[in-house]
GROMACS .gro file of C-alpha atoms in nm:
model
  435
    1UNK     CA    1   4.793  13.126 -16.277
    2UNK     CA    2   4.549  13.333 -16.447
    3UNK     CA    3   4.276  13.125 -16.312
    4UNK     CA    4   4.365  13.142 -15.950
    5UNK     CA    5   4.391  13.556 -16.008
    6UNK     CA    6   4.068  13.537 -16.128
    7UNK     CA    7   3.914  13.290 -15.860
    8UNK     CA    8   4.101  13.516 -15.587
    9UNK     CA    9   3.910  13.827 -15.695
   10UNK     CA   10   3.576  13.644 -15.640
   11UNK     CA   11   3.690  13.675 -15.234
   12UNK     CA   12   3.578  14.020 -15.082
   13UNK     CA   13   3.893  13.965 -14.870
   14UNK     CA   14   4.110  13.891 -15.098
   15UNK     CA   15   3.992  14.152 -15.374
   16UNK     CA   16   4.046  14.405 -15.100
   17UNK     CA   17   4.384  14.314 -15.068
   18UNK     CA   18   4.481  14.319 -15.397
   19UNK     CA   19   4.336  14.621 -15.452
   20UNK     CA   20   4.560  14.790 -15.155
   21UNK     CA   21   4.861  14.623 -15.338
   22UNK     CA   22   4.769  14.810 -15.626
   23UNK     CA   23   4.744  15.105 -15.490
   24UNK     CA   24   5.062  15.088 -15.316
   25UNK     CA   25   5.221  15.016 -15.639
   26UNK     CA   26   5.049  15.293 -15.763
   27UNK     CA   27   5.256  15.535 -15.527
   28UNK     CA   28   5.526  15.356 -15.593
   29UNK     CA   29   5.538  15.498 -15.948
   30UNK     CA   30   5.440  15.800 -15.853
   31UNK     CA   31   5.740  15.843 -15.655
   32UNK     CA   32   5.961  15.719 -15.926
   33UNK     CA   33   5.836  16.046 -16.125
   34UNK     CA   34   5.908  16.277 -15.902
   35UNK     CA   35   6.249  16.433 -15.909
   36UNK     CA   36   6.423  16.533 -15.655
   37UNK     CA   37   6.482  16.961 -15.686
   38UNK     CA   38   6.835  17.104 -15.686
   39UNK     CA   39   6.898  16.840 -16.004
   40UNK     CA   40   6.962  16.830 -16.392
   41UNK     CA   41   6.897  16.449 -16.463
   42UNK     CA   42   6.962  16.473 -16.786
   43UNK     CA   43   7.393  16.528 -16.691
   44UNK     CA   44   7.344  16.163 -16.560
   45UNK     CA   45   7.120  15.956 -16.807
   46UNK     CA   46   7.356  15.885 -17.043
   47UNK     CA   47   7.624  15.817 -16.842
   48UNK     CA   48   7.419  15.532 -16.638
   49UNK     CA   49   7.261  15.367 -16.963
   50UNK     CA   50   7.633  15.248 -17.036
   51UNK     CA   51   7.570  14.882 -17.058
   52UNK     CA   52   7.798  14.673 -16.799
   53UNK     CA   53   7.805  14.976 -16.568
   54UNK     CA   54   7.712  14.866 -16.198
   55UNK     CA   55   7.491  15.196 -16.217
   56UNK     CA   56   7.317  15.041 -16.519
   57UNK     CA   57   7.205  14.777 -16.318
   58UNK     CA   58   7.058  14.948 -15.999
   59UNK     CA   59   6.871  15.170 -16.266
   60UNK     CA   60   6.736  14.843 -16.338
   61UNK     CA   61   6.592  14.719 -16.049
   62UNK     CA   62   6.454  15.096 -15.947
   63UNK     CA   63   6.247  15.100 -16.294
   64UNK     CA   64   6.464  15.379 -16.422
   65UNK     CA   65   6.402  15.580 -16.128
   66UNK     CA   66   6.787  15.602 -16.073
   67UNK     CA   67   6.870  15.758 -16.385
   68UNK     CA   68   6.628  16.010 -16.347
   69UNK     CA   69   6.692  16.153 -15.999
   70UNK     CA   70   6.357  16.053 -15.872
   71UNK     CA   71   6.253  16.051 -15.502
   72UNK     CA   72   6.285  15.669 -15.523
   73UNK     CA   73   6.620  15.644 -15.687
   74UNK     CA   74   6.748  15.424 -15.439
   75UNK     CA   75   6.482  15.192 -15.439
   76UNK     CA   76   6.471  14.880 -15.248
   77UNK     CA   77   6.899  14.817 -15.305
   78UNK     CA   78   6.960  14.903 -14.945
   79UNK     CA   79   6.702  14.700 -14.763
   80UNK     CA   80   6.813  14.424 -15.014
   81UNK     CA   81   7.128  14.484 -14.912
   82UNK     CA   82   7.072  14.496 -14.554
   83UNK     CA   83   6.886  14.144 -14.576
   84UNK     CA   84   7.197  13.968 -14.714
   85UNK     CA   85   7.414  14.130 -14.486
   86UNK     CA   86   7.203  14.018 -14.188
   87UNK     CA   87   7.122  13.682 -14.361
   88UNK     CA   88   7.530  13.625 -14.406
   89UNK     CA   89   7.643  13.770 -14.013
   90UNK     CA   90   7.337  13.556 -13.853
   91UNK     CA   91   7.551  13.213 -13.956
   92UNK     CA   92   7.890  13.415 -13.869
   93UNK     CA   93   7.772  13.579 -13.539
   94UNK     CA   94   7.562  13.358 -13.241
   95UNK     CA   95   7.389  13.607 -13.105
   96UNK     CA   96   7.218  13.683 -13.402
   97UNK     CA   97   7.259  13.289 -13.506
   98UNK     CA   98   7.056  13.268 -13.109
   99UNK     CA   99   6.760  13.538 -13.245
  100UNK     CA  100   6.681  13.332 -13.568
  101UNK     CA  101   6.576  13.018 -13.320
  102UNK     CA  102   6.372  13.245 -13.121
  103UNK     CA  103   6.030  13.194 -13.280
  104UNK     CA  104   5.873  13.529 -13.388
  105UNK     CA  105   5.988  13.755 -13.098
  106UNK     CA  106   6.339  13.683 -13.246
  107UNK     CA  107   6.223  13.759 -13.603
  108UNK     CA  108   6.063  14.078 -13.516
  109UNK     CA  109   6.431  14.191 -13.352
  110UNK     CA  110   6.622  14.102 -13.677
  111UNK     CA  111   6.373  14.269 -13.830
  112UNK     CA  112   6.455  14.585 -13.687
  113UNK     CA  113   6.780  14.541 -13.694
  114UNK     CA  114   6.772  14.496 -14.061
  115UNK     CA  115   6.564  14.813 -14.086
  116UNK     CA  116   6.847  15.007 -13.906
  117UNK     CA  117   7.103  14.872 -14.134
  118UNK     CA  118   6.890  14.945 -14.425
  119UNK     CA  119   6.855  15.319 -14.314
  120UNK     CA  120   7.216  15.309 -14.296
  121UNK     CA  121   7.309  15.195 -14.595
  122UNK     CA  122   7.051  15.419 -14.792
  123UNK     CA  123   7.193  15.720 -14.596
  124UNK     CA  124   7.571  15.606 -14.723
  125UNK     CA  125   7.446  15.538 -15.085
  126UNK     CA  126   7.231  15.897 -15.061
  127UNK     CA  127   7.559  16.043 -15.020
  128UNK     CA  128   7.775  15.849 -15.256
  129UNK     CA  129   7.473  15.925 -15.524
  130UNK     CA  130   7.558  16.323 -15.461
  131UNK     CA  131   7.902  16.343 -15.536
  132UNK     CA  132   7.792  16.108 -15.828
  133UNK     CA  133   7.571  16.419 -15.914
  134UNK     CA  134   7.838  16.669 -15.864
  135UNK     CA  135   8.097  16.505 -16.080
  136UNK     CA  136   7.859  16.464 -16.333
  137UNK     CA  137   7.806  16.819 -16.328
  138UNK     CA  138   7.445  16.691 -16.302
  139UNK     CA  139   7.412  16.996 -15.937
  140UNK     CA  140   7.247  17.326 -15.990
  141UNK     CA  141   7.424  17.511 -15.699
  142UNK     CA  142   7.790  17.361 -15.620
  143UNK     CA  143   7.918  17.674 -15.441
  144UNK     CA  144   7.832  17.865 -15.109
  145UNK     CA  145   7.547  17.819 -14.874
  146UNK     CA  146   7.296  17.714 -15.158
  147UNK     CA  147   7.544  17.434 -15.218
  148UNK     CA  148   7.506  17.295 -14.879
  149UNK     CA  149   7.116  17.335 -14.858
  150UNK     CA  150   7.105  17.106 -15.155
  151UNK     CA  151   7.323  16.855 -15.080
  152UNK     CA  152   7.159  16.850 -14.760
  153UNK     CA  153   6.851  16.843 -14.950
  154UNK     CA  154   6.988  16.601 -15.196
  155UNK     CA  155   7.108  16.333 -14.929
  156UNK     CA  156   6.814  16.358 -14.674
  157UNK     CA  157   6.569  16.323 -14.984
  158UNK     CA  158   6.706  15.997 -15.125
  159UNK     CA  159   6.718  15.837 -14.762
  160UNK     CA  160   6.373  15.933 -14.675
  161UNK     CA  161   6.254  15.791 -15.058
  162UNK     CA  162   6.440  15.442 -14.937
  163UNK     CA  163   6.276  15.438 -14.596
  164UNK     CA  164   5.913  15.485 -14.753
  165UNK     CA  165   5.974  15.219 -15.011
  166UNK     CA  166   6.054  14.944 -14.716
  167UNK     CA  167   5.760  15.135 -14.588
  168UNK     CA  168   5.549  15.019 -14.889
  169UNK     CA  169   5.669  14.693 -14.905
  170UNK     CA  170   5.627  14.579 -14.537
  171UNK     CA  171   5.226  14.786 -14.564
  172UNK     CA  172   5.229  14.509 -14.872
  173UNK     CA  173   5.346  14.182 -14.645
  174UNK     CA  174   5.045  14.297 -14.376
  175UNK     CA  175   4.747  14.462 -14.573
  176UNK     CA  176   4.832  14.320 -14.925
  177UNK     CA  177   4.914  14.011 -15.064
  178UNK     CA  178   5.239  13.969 -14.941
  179UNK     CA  179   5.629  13.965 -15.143
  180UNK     CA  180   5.611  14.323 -15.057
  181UNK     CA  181   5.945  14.407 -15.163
  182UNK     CA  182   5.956  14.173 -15.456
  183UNK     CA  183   5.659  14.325 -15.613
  184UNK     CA  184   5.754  14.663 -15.606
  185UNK     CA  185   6.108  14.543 -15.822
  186UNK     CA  186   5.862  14.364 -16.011
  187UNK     CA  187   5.649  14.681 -16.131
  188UNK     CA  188   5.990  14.856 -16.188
  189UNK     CA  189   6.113  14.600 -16.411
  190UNK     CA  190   5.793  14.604 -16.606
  191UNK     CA  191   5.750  14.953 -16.645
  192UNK     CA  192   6.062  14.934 -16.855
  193UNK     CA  193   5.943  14.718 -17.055
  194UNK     CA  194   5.745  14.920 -17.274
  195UNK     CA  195   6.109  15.038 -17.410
  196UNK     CA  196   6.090  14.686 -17.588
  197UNK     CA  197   5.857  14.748 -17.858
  198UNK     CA  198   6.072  15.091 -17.931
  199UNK     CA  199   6.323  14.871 -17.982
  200UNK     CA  200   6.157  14.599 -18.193
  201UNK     CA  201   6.010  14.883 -18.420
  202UNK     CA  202   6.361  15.033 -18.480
  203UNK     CA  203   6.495  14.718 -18.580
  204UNK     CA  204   6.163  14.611 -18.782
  205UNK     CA  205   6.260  14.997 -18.981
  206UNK     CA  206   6.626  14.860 -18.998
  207UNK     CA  207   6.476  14.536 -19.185
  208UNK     CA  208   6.262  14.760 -19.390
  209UNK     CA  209   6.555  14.953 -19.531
  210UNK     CA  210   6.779  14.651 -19.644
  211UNK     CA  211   6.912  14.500 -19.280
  212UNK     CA  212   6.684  14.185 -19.389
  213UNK     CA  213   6.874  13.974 -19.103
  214UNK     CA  214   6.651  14.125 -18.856
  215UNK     CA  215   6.311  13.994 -19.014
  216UNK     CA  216   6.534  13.608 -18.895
  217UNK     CA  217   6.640  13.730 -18.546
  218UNK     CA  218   6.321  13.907 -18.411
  219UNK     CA  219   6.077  13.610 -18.411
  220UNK     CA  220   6.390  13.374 -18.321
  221UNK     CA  221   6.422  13.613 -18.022
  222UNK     CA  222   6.057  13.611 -17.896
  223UNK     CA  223   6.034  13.247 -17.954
  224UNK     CA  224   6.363  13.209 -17.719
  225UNK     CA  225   6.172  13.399 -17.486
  226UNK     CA  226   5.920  13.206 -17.428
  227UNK     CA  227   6.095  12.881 -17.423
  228UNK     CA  228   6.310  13.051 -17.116
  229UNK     CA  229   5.964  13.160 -16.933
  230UNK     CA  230   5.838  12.771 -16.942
  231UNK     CA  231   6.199  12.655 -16.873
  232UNK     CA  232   6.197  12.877 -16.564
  233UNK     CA  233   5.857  12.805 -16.445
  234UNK     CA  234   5.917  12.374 -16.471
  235UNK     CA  235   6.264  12.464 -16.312
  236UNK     CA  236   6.107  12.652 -16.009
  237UNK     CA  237   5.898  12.392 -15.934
  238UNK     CA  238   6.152  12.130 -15.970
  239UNK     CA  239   6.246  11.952 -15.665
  240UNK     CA  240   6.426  11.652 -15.554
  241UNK     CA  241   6.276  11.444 -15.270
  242UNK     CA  242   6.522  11.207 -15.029
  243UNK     CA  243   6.251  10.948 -14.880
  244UNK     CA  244   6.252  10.931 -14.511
  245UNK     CA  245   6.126  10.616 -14.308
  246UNK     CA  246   6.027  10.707 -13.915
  247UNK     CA  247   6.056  10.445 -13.696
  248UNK     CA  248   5.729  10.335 -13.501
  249UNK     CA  249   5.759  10.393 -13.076
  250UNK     CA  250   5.500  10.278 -12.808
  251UNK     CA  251   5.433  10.565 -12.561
  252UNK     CA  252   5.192  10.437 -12.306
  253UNK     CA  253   4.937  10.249 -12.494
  254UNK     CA  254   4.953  10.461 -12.837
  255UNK     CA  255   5.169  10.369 -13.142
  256UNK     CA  256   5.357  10.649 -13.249
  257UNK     CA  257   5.517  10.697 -13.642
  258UNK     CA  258   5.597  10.440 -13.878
  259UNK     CA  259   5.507  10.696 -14.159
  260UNK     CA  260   5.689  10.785 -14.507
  261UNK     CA  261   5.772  11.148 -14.576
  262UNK     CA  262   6.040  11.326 -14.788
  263UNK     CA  263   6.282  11.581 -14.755
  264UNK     CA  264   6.236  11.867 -15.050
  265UNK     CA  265   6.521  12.028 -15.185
  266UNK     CA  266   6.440  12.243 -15.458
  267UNK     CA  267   6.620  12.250 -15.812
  268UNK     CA  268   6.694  12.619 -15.791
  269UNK     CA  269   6.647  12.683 -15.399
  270UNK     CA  270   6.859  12.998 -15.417
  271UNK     CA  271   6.668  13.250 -15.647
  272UNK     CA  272   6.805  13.538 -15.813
  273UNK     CA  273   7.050  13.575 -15.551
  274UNK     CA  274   7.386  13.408 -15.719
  275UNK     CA  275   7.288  13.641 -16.026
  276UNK     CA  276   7.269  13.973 -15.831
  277UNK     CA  277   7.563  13.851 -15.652
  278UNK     CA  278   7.768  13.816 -15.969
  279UNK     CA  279   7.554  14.100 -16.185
  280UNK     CA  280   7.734  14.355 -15.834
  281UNK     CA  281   8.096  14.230 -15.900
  282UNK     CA  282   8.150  14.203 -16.200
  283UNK     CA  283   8.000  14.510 -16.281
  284UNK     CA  284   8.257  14.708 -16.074
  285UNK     CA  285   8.561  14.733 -16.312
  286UNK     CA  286   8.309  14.921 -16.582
  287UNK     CA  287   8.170  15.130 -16.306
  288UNK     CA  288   8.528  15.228 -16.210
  289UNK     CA  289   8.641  15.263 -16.589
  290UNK     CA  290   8.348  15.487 -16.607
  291UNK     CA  291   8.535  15.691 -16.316
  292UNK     CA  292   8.835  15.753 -16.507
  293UNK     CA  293   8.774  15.735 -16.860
  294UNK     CA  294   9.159  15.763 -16.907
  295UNK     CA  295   9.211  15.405 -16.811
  296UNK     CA  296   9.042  15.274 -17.130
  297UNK     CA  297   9.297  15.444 -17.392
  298UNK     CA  298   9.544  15.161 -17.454
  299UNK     CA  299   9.840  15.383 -17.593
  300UNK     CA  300   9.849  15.540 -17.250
  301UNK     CA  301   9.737  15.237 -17.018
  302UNK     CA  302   9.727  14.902 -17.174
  303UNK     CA  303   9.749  14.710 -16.888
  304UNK     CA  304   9.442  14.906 -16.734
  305UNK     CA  305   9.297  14.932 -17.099
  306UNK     CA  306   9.320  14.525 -17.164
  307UNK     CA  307   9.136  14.446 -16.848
  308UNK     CA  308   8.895  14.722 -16.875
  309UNK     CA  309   8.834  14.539 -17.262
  310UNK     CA  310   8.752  14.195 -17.108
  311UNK     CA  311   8.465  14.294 -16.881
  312UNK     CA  312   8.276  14.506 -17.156
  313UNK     CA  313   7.917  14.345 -17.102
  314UNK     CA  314   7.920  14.224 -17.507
  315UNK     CA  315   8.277  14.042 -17.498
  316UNK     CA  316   8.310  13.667 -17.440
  317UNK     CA  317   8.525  13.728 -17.163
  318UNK     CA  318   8.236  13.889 -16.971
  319UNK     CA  319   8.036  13.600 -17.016
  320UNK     CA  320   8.261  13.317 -16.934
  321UNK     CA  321   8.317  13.532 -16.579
  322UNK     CA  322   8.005  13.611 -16.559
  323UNK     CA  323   7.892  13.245 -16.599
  324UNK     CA  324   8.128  13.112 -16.313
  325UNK     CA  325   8.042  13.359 -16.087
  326UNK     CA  326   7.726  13.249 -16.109
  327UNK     CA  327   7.772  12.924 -16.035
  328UNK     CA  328   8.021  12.953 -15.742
  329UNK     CA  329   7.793  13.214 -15.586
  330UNK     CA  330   7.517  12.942 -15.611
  331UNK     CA  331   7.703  12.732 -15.435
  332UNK     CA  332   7.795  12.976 -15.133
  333UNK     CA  333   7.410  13.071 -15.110
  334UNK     CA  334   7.305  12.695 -15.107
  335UNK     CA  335   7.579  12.629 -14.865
  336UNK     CA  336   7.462  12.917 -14.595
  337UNK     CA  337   7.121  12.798 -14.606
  338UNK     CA  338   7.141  12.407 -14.607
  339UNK     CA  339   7.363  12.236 -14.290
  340UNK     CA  340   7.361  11.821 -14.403
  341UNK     CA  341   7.503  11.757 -14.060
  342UNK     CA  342   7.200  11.970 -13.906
  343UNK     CA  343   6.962  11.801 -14.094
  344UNK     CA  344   7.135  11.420 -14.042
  345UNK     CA  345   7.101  11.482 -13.669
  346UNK     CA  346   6.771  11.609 -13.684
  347UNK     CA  347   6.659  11.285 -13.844
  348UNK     CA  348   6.784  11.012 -13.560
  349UNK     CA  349   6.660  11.251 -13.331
  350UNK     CA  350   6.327  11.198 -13.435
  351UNK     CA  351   6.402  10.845 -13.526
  352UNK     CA  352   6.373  10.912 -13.907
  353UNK     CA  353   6.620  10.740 -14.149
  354UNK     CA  354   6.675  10.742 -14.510
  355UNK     CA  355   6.640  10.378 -14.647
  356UNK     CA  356   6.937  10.243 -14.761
  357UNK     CA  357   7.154  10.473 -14.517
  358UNK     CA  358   7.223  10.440 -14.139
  359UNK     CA  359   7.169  10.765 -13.929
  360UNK     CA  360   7.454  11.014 -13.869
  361UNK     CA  361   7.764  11.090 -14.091
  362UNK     CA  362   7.658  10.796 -14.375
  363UNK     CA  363   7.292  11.023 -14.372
  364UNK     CA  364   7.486  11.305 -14.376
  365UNK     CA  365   7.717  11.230 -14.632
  366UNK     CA  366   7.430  11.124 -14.857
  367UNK     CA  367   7.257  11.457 -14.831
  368UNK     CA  368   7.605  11.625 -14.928
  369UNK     CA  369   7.611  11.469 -15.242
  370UNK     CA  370   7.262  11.505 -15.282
  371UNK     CA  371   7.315  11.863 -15.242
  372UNK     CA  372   7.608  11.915 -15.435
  373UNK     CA  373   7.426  11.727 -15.767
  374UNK     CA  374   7.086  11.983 -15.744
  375UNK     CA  375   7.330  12.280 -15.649
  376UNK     CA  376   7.498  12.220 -15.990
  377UNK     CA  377   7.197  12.149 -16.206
  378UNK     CA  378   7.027  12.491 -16.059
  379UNK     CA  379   7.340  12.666 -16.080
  380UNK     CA  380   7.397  12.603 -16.453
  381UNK     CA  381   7.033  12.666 -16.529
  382UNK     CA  382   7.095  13.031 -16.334
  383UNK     CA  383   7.430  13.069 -16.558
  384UNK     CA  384   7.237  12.998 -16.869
  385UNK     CA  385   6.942  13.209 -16.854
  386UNK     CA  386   7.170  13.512 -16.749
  387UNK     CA  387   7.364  13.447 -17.032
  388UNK     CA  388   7.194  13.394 -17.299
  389UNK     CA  389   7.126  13.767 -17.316
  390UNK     CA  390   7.457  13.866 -17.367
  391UNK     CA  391   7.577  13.547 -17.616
  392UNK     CA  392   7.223  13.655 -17.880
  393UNK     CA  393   7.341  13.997 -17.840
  394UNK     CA  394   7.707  13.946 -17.970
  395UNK     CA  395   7.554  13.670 -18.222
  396UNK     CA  396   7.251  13.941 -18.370
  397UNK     CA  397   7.459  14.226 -18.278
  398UNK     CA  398   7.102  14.325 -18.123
  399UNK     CA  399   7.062  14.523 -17.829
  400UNK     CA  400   6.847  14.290 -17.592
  401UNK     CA  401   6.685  14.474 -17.326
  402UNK     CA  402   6.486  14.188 -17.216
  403UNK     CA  403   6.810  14.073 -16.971
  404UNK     CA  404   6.811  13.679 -16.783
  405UNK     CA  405   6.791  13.857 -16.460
  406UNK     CA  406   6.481  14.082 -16.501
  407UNK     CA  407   6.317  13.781 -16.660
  408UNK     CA  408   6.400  13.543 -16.373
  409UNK     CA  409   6.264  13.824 -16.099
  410UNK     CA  410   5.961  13.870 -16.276
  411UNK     CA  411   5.814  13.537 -16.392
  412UNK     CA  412   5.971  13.405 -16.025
  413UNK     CA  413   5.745  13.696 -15.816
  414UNK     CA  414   5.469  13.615 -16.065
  415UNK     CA  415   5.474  13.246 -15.983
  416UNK     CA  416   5.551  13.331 -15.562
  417UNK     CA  417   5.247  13.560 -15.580
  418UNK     CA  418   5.033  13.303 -15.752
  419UNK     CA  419   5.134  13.047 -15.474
  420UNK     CA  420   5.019  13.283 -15.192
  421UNK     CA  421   4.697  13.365 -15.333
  422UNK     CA  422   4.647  12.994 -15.354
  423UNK     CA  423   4.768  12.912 -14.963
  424UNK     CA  424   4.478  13.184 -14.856
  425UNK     CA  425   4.224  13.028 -15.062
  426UNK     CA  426   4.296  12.698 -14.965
  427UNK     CA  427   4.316  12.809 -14.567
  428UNK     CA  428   3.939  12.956 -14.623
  429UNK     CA  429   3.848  12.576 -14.794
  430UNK     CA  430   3.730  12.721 -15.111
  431UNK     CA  431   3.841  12.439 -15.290
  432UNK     CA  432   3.626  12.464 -15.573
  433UNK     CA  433   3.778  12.754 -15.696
  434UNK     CA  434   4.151  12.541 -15.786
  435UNK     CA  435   3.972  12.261 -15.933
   0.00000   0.00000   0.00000
């Protein structure tokens, strides 16, 4: 990977564009140090750093920006958003379902559509975030007319941060090196990563003063890392290939097919999604509980206080849920995207077969269970890796920051970018340079 970075900067064109990418992800830290006026962030940072609170985890993905009141709070989480609500009504609705077959003219419209529900979204999340604010007490001015200005101020601030970031990220997909969107998560992810070292120095000083255990679980931990980094990368790669045998056909005096291909389906062909699926729901009975603090004292609520208690991010319970989530969300995702009927039919119309299996619902059938085996394998490997975070933590008693899903994001936009700078070398024949 490091070679083909290398390699790509040897290409005028290519240096240029990563050079524009960095410089777009140079604004987009600059915007996540800006703060938006009218605010006292420090009402809200403690309150978000609760780990298992759903707020936690957007402060994630926005680099911290979140927790801080910054101009880009919000991030990308509503054009995200937006996507997989799109993505999920385009299978539901046919008109939409009718745009996807379209070519690109029917791209570009979902495009804007998911633009306009992405500017809706971060206008409805803008103003959730301010009554966040105000019952926080984290609002300068909460009565009279300098009460509205801000809130005004507040709400139109946070949109307008949102907008520019999709902004960014689509400036990224046409004058940069494209995975816009994903590289801008990825550079908020990694800024936070510097808070890793803090924490391995703390616990080194913990060793120092008679916690020996922790001189055991720090390398332990940073080997475990790396074995998950080359477990993700051979996973991401993995794929499983169904042969397919066309059939040969005369048209005029030319002999058409008779070739061998394969169908890939990827080992873990649904990303991150299943885990920021799971990471959103389960995540809302601690951001509730942080709400109404009340709930959580048993003597007064211990039905509300027991169920509260078994999705605390460090309890078992979390993880077992957590784990199954995972997997059944994997399962919905995989099922949206792949159509073994579609595909069957597909096949004997273009006079392709699988050996072994004759064309229709026996093709069909055998893609199902093709399916269903690779669905499971990627789906544990997602439940795993998420984790395993949470399972060292309650074993060290360790606070990991490095989580399963910030590691999966980054080292899967690492190995996406790699591929694209690869695809434009290869289109300009420079083949010397991936030898």
């Amino acid at each position: 990977m490091f070679d083909t970075f290398r390699n790509a900067w040897k290409i005028a064109d290519l240096r240029k564009k990563i050079l524009y990418t960095l410089m777009v992800i140079v604004v987009f830290r600059l915007g996540c140090a800006i703060p938006v006026p009218f605010i006292r962030p420090e009402a809200l940072q403690a309150w978000v750093g609760e780990t298992g609170n759903l707020l936690g985890y957007i402060d994630m993905l926005t680099g911290g920006a979140f927790a801080r009141c910054t101009l880009f709070a919000l991030s990308v989480t509503p054009y995200i958003n937006a996507s997989i609500i799109i993505q999920l009504l385009t299978v539901a609705i046919p008109a939409l379902e009718q745009l996807a077959k379209e070519g690109e003219e029917g791209r570009k419209k979902l495009t804007r559509i998911t633009r306009y529900v992405g500017a809706g979204i971060a206008f409805a999340l803008a103003i959730a975030y301010y009554f966040l604010l105000r019952s926080q007490g984290a609002l300068l001015y909460t009565e009279g007319a300098s009460a509205w200005f801000s809130a005004v101020v507040i709400v139109l601030t946070f949109t307008a941060g949102s907008l520019l970031i999709q902004w960014l990220g689509e400036q990224i997909d046409v004058k940069g090196i494209g995975n816009g969107i994903s590289l801008l998560i990825f550079a908020g992810i990694i800024s936070r990563w510097s808070s890793i070292f803090t924490s391995a120095k703390n616990y080194l000083d913990l060793a120092a003063e008679g916690e020996t255990k922790y001189y055991f679980f720090l390398p332990l931990i940073v080997v475990l890392v790396l074995a998950v980094i080359v477990f993700i990368v051979i996973l991401n790669a993995a794929e499983r290939r169904i042969p397919v045998q066309y059939a040969k056909r005369v048209v005029g005096r030319k002999m058409y097919g008779g070739q061998s291909t394969h169908i890939p389906i990827k080992v873990n062909m649904s990303g991150v999604m299943p885990i920021i699926f799971a990471s959103s729901l389960i995540s809302i009975p601690g951001t509730i509980g942080s709400f109404f603090p009340t709930l959580y004292d048993s003597t007064v609520h211990p039905v509300w206080a027991a169920i509260l208690g078994a999705f605390q991010y460090s309890g078992w319970a979390y993880a077992v849920i957590y784990f199954l989530l995972i997997i059944g969300f994997n399962y919905f995702y995989v099922a949206i995207q792949y159509n073994p009927v579609e595909i069957a039919n597909n096949l004997r119309n273009n006079n392709g077969t699988v050996p072994g299996y004759r064309p229709g619902k026996p093709t069909s059938d055998f893609i199902t269970r093709v399916l269903g085996k690779i669905t499971l394998v990627g789906a544990l490997f997602l439940g795993v890796v998420a984790v395993m975070p949470i399972v060292l933590g309650a074993v060290t008693g360790m606070n990991i920051a490095l989580g399963g899903t910030s590691l999966l994001i980054v080292v899967g936009v690492a190995l996406d970018t790699s591929r694209s700078l690869e695809s434009y070398m290869l289109m300009r024949h420079h083949k010397g340079f991936l030898e």
